[in-house]
Short mmCIF file of C-alpha atoms and ligand atoms in Angstrom, two decimals:
data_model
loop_
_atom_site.label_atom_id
_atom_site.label_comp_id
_atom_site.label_asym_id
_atom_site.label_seq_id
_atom_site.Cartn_x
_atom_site.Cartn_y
_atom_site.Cartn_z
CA UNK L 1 -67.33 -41.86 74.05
CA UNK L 2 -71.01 -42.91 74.42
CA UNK L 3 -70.92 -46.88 72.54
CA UNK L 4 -73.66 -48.72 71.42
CA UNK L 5 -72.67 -52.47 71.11
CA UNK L 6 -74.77 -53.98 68.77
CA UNK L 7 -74.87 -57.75 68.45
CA UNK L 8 -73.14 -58.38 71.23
CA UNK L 9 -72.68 -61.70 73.33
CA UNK L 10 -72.27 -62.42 76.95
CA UNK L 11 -69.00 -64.16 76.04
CA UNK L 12 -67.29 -60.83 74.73
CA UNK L 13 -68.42 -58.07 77.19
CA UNK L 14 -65.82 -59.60 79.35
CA UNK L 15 -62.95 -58.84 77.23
CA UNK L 16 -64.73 -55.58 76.38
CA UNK L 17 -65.39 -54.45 79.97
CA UNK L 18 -61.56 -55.36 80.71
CA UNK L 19 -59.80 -53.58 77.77
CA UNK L 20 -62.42 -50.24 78.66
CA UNK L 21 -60.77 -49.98 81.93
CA UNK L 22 -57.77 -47.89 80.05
CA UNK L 23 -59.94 -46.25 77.85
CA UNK L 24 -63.66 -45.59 80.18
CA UNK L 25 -65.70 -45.61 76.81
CA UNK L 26 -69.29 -45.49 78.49
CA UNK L 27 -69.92 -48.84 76.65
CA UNK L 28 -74.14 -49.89 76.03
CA UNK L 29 -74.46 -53.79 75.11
CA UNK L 30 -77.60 -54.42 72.87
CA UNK L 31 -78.49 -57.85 71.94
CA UNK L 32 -79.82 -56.85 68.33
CA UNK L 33 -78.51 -56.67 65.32
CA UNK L 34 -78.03 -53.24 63.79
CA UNK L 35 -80.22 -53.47 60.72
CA UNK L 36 -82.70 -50.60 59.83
CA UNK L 37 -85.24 -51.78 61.85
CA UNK L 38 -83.08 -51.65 64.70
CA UNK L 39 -81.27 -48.12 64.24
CA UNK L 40 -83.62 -46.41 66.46
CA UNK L 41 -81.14 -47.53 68.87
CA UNK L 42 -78.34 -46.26 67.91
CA UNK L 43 -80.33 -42.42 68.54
CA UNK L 44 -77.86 -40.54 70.64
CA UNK L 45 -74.63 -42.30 70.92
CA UNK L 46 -71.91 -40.75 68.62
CA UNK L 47 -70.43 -44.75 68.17
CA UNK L 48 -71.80 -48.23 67.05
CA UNK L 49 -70.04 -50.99 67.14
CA UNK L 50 -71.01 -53.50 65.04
CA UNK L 51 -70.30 -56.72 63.71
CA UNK L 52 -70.25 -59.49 60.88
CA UNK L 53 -73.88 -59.58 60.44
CA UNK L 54 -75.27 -56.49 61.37
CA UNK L 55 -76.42 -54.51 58.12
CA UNK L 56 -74.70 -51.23 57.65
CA UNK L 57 -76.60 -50.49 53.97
CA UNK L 58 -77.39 -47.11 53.23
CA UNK L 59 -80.91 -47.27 54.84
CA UNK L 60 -78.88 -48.04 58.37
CA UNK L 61 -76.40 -45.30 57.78
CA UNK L 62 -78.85 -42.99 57.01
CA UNK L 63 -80.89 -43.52 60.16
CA UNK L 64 -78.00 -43.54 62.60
CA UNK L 65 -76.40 -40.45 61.09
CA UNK L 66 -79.70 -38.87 61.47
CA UNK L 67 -79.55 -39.90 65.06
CA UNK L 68 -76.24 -38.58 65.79
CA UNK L 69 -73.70 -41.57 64.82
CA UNK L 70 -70.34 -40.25 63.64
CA UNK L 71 -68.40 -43.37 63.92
CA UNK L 72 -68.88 -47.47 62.98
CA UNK L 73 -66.40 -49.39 64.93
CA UNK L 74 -66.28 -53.07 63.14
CA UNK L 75 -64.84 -55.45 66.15
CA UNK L 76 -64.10 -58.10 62.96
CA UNK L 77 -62.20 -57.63 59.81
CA UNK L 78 -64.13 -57.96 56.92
CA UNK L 79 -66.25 -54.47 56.22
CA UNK L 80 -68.51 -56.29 53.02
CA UNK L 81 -71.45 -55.47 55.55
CA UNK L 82 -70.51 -51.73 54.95
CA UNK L 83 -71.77 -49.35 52.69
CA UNK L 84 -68.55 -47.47 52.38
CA UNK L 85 -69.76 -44.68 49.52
CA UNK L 86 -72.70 -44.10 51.41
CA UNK L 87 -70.76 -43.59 55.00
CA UNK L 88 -68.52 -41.47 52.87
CA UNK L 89 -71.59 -39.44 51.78
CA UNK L 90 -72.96 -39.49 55.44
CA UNK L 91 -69.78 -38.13 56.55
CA UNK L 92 -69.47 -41.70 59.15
CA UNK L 93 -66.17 -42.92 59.77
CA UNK L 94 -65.46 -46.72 59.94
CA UNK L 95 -63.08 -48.13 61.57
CA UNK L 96 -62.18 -52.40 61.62
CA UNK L 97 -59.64 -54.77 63.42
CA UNK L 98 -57.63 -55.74 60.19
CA UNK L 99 -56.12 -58.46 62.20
CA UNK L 100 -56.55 -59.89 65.40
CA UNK L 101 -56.31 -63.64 65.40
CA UNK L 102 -54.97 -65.08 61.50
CA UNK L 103 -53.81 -67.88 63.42
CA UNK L 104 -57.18 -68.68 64.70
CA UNK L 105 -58.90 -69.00 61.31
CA UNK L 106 -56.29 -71.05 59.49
CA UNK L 107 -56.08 -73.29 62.57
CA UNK L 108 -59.72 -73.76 62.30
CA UNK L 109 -59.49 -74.54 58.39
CA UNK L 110 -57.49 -76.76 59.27
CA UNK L 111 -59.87 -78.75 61.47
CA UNK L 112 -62.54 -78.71 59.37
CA UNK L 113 -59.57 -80.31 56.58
CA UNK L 114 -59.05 -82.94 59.42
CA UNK L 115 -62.53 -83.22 60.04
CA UNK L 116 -63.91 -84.42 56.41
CA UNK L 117 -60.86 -86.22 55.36
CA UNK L 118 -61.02 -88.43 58.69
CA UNK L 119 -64.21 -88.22 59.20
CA UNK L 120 -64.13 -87.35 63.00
CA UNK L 121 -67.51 -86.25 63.41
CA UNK L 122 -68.85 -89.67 62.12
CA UNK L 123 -66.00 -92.15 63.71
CA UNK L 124 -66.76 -89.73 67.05
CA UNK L 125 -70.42 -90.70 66.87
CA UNK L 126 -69.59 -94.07 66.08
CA UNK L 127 -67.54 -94.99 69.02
CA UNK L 128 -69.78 -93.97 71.63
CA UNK L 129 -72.75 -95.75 69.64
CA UNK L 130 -70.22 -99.05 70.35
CA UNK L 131 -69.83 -99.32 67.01
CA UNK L 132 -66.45 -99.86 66.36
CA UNK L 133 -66.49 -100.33 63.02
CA UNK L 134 -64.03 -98.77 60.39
CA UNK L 135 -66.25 -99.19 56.92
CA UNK L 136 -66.81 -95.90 55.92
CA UNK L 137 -64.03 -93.67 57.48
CA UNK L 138 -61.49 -94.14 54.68
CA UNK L 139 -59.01 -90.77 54.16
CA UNK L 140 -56.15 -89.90 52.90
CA UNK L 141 -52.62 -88.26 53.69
CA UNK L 142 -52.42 -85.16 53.70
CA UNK L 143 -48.57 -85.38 53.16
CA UNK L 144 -47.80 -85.40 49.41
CA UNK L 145 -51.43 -83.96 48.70
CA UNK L 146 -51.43 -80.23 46.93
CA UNK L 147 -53.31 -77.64 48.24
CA UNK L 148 -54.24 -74.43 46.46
CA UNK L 149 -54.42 -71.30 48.49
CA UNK L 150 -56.59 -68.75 47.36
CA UNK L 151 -55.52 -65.14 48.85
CA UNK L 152 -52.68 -65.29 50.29
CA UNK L 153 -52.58 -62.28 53.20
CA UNK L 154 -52.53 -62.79 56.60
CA UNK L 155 -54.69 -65.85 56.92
CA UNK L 156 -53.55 -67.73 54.12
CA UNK L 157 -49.92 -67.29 54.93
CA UNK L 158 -50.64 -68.93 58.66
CA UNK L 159 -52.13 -71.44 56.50
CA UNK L 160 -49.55 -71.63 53.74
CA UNK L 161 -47.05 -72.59 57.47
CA UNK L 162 -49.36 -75.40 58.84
CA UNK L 163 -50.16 -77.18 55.38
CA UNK L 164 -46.16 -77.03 54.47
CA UNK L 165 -45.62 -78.87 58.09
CA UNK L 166 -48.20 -81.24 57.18
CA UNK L 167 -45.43 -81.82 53.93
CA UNK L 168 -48.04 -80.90 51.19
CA UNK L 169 -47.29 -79.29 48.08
CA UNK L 170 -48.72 -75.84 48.36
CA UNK L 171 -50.37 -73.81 45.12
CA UNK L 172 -51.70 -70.23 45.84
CA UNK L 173 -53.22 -67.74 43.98
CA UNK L 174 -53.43 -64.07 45.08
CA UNK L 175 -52.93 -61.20 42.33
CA UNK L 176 -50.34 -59.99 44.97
CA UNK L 177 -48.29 -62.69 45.62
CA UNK L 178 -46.56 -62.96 49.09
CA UNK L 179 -42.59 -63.77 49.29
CA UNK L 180 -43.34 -65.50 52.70
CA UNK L 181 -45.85 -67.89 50.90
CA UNK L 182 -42.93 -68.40 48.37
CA UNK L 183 -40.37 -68.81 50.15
CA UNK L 184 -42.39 -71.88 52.03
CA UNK L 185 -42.52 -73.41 48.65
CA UNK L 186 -45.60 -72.51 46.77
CA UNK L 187 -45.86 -72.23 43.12
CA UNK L 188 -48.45 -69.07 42.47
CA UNK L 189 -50.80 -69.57 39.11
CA UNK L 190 -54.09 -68.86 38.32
CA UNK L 191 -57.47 -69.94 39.31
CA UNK L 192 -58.18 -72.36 36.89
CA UNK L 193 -54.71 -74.16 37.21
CA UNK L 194 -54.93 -74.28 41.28
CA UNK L 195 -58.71 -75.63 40.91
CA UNK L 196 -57.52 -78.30 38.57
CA UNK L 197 -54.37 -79.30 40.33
CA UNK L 198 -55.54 -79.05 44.55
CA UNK L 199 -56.74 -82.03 46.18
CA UNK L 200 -57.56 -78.99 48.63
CA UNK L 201 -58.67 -75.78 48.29
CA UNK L 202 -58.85 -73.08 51.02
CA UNK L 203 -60.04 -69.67 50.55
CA UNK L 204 -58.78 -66.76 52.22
CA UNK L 205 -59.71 -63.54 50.27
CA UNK L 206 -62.21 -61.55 50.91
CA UNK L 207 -65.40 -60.75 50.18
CA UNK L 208 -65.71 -58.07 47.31
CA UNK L 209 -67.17 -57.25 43.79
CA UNK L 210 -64.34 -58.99 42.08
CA UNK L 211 -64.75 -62.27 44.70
CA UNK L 212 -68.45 -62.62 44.84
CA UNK L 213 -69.49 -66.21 43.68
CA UNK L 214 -65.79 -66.90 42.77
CA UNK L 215 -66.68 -70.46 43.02
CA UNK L 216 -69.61 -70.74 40.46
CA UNK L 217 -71.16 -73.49 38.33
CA UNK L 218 -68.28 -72.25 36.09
CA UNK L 219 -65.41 -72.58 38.05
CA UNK L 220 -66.69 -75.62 39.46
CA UNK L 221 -66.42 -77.02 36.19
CA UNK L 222 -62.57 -76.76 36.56
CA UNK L 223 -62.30 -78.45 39.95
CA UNK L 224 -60.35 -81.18 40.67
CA UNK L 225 -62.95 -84.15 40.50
CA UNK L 226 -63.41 -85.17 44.63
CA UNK L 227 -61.09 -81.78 45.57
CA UNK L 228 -62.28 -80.99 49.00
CA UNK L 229 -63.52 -76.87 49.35
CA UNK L 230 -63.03 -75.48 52.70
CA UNK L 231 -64.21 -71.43 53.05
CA UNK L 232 -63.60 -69.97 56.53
CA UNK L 233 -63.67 -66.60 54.42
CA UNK L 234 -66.97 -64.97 53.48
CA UNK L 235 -70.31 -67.37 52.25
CA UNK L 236 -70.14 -64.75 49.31
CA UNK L 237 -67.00 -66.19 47.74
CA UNK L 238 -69.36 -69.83 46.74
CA UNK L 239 -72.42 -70.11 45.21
CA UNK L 240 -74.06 -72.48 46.70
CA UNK L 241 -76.63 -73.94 44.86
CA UNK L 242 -73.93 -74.25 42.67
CA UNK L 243 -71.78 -76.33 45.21
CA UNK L 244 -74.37 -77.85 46.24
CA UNK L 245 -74.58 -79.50 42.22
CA UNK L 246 -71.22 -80.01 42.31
CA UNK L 247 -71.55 -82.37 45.12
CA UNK L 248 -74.61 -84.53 43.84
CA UNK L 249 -72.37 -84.93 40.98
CA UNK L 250 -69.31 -85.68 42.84
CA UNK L 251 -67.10 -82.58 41.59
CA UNK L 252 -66.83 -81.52 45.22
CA UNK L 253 -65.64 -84.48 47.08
CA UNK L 254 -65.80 -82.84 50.55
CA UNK L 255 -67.32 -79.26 51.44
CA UNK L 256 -65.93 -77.50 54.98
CA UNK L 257 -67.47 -73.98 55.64
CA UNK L 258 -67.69 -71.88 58.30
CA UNK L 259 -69.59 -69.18 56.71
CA UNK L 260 -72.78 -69.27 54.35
CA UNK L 261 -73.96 -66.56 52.24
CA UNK L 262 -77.30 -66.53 54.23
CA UNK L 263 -76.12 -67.00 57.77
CA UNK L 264 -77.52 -63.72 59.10
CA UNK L 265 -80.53 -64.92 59.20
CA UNK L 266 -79.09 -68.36 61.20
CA UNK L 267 -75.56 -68.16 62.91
CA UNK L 268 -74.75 -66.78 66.41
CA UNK L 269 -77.93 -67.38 67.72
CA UNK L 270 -79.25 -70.81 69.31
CA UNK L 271 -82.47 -71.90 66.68
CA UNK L 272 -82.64 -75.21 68.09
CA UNK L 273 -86.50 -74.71 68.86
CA UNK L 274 -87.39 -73.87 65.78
CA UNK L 275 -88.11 -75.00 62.34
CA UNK L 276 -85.51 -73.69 59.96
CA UNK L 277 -86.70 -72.01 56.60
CA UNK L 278 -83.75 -71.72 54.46
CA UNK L 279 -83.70 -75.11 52.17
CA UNK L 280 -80.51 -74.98 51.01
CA UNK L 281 -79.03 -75.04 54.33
CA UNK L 282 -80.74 -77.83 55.26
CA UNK L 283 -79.73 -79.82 52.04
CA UNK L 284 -76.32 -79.21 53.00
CA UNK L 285 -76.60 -80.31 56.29
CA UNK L 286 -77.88 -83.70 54.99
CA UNK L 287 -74.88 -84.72 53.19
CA UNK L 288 -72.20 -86.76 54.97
CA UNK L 289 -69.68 -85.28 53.12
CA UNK L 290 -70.35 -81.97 54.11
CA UNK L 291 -68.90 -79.96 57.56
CA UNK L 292 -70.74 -76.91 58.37
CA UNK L 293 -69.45 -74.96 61.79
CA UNK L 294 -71.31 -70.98 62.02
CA UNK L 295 -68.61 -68.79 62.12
CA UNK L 296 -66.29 -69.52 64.91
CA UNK L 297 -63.00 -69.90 63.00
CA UNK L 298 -62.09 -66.15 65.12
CA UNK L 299 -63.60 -67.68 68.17
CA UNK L 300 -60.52 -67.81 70.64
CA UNK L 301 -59.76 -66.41 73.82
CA UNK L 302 -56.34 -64.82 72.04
CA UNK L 303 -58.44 -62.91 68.94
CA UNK L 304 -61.45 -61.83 71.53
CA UNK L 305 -59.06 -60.09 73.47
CA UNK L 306 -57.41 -58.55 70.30
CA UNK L 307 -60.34 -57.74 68.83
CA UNK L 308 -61.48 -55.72 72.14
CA UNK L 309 -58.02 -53.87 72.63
CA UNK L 310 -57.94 -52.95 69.08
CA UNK L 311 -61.54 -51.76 68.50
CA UNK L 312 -61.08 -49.68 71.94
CA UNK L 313 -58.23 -48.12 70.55
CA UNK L 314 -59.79 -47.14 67.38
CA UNK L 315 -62.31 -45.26 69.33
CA UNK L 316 -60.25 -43.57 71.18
CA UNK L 317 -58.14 -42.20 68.27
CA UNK L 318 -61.03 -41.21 66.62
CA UNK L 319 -62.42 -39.35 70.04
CA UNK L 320 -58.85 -37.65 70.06
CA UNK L 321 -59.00 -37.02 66.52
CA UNK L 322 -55.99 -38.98 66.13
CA UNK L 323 -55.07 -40.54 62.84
CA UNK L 324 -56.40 -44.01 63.09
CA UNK L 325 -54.54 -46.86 61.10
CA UNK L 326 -57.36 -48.60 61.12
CA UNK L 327 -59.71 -46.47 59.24
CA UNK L 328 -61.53 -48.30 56.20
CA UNK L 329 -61.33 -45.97 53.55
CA UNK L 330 -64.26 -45.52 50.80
CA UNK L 331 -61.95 -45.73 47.13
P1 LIG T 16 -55.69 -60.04 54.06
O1 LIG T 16 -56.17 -58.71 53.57
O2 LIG T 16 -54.45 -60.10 54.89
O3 LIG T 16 -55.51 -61.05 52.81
C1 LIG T 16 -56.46 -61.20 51.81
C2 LIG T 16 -55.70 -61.58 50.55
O4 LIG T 16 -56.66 -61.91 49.53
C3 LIG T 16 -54.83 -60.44 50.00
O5 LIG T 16 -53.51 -60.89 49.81
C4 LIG T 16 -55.49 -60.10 48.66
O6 LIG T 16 -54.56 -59.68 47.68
C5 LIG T 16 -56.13 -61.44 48.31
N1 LIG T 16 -57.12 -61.36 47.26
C6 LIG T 16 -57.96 -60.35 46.93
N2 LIG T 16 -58.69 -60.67 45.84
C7 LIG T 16 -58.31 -61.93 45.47
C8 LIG T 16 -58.70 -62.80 44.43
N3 LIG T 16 -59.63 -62.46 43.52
N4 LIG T 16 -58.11 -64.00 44.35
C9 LIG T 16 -57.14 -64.37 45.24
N5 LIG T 16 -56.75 -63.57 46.27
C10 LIG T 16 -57.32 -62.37 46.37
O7 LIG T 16 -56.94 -60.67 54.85
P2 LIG T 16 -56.91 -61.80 55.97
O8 LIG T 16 -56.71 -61.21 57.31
O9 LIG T 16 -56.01 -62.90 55.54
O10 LIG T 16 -58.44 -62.30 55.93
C11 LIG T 16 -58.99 -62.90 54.77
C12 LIG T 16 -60.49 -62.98 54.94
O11 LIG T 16 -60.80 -63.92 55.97
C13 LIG T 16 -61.18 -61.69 55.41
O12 LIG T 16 -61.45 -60.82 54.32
C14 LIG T 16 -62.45 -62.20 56.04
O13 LIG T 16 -63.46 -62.23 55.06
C15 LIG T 16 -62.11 -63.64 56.44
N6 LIG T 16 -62.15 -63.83 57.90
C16 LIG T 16 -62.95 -64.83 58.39
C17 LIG T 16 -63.04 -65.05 59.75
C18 LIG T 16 -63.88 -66.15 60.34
O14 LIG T 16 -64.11 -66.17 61.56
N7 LIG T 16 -64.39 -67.10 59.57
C19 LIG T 16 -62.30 -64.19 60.70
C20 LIG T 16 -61.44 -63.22 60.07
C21 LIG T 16 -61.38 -63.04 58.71
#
């Protein structure tokens, strides 16, 4: 099938390219983001593949059905980008990779946890500044700390493994709780009682109606005071001039993301050059307490190649008209 790669990097064709040889997709790499200003491009291919930032709305859809799209191949999990009743309409399919790294993301958590509690990035700095000093890079154990899990599916259980070797107590919250996460220990309760009882809070759920702004000026309020927040989720699930309060107040001890509600419009590309608009970015960059990374938690050489194989595959079993597991279905 005729593929037009949107968004795509010179550090994925490679594992593209090398997972097409058993499939000989004619693949088309575009540097763009699909958005509907971009669709035009899409005119004549009968796939897309898109992913995390490119805007599949209704205006998209529209315009790439018109053009001949009949399939959306996500090469990431999450499909919040997607506007599923409005592919259903259009008579798209979509199709995701519903797992191709977890270890990956919680391993990256991880580091940021690492990162803000021992404050790497500054004592890194530091060191080659020859200044050896240790004023200022005060953190705790991690052993005996609690941490509250919030979603508790592939990622978080990866997680759930690493924090119980670290020999914290775990809390996790998921309405469908997961034996494995149990059986490693952790006591499942609700929101308000993980908030108020983790020195660390992770989330791992996605991004939908029910999760948008899940940590709000409200929730906040029930925080642990000094918890650290880590999100390698969606930038949906915080609101962040909210969190951004609840630091100036001290609520939010420590804040690790690696995504941001407005990051389409700043991660995966280099902006180095130029002056960036968004405000509230840059007031999170300037506190010390804060870790930002743009949305690399995926990024290894294991889920790149995953994500390749399985988005190939997808296509193909829709090209056979194969049932595809994979298929995101509009409710
Ligand atoms: P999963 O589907 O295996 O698990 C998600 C869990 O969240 C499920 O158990 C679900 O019941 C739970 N959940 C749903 N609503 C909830 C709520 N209100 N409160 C608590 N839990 C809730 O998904 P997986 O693979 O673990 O991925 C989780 C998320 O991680 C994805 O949706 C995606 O947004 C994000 N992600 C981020 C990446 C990155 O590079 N930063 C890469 C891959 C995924």
């Amino acid at each position: 099938m005729k593929v037009a790669i949107f968004s795509s990097k010179k550090y994925e064709r490679p594992f593209l390219n090398s997972a097409n040889e058993q499939h000989s997709h004619e693949l088309v790499f575009l540097e763009p983001r699909l958005t509907p200003t971009t669709s035009a491009l899409a005119a004549g291919f009968p796939a897309v593949c898109v992913f995390i930032n490119d805007d599949l709305g209704r205006d998209t859809l529209e315009a790439i059905a018109a053009g001949g799209t009949r399939l959306v191949a996500l090469r990431c999990a999450g499909f919040n980008n997607v506007d599923l009743e409005a592919a259903s309409e259009l008579g798209l399919t979509v199709v995701r990779v519903p797992a191709y790294s977890p270890y990956a993301v919680a391993e990256h958590a991880v580091g940021l946890i690492l990162m803000l509690n021992r404050k790497l990035s500054r004592a890194y700095n530091r060191v080659r500044d020859d200044n050896f000093s240790l004023e200022g890079l005060l953190g705790f154990d991690l052993h005996g700390s609690t941490v509250g899990i919030v979603g508790t599916g592939k990622i978080g259980l990866c997680f759930a493994h690493i924090m119980n070797g670290f020999g914290c107590h775990l809390l996790a919250c998921d309405p469908h709780e997961n034996s494995e996460v149990s059986a490693l220990g952790a006591t499942y309760v609700d929101l308000p009682q993980l908030l108020s009882q983790s020195d660390i809070v992770s989330l791992h759920c996605p991004l939908l109606p029910s999760t948008y702004h899940l940590i709000n000026a409200d929730t906040l309020q029930q925080l642990k005071r000094g918890a650290m927040l880590v999100n390698t989720s969606r930038g949906g699930l915080i609101d962040t001039p909210a969190a951004i309060a609840a630091i100036k107040s001290g609520t939010i001890g420590y804040l690790g993301i690696d995504v941001y509600e407005q990051e389409d419009e700043l991660f995966f590309e280099d902006r180095s050059d130029t002056i960036i608009q968004d405000d509230t970015f840059q007031l999170l960059q300037s506190f010390s307490n804060v870790v930002i990374t743009a949305h690399q938690a995926f990024f290894t050489r294991n889920a790149l190649e995953n994500i390749a194989s399985t988005t190939l595959a997808n296509i193909t079993d829709i090209e056979r008209g194969k049932p595809c597991l994979n298929q995101v279905q509009f409710a």
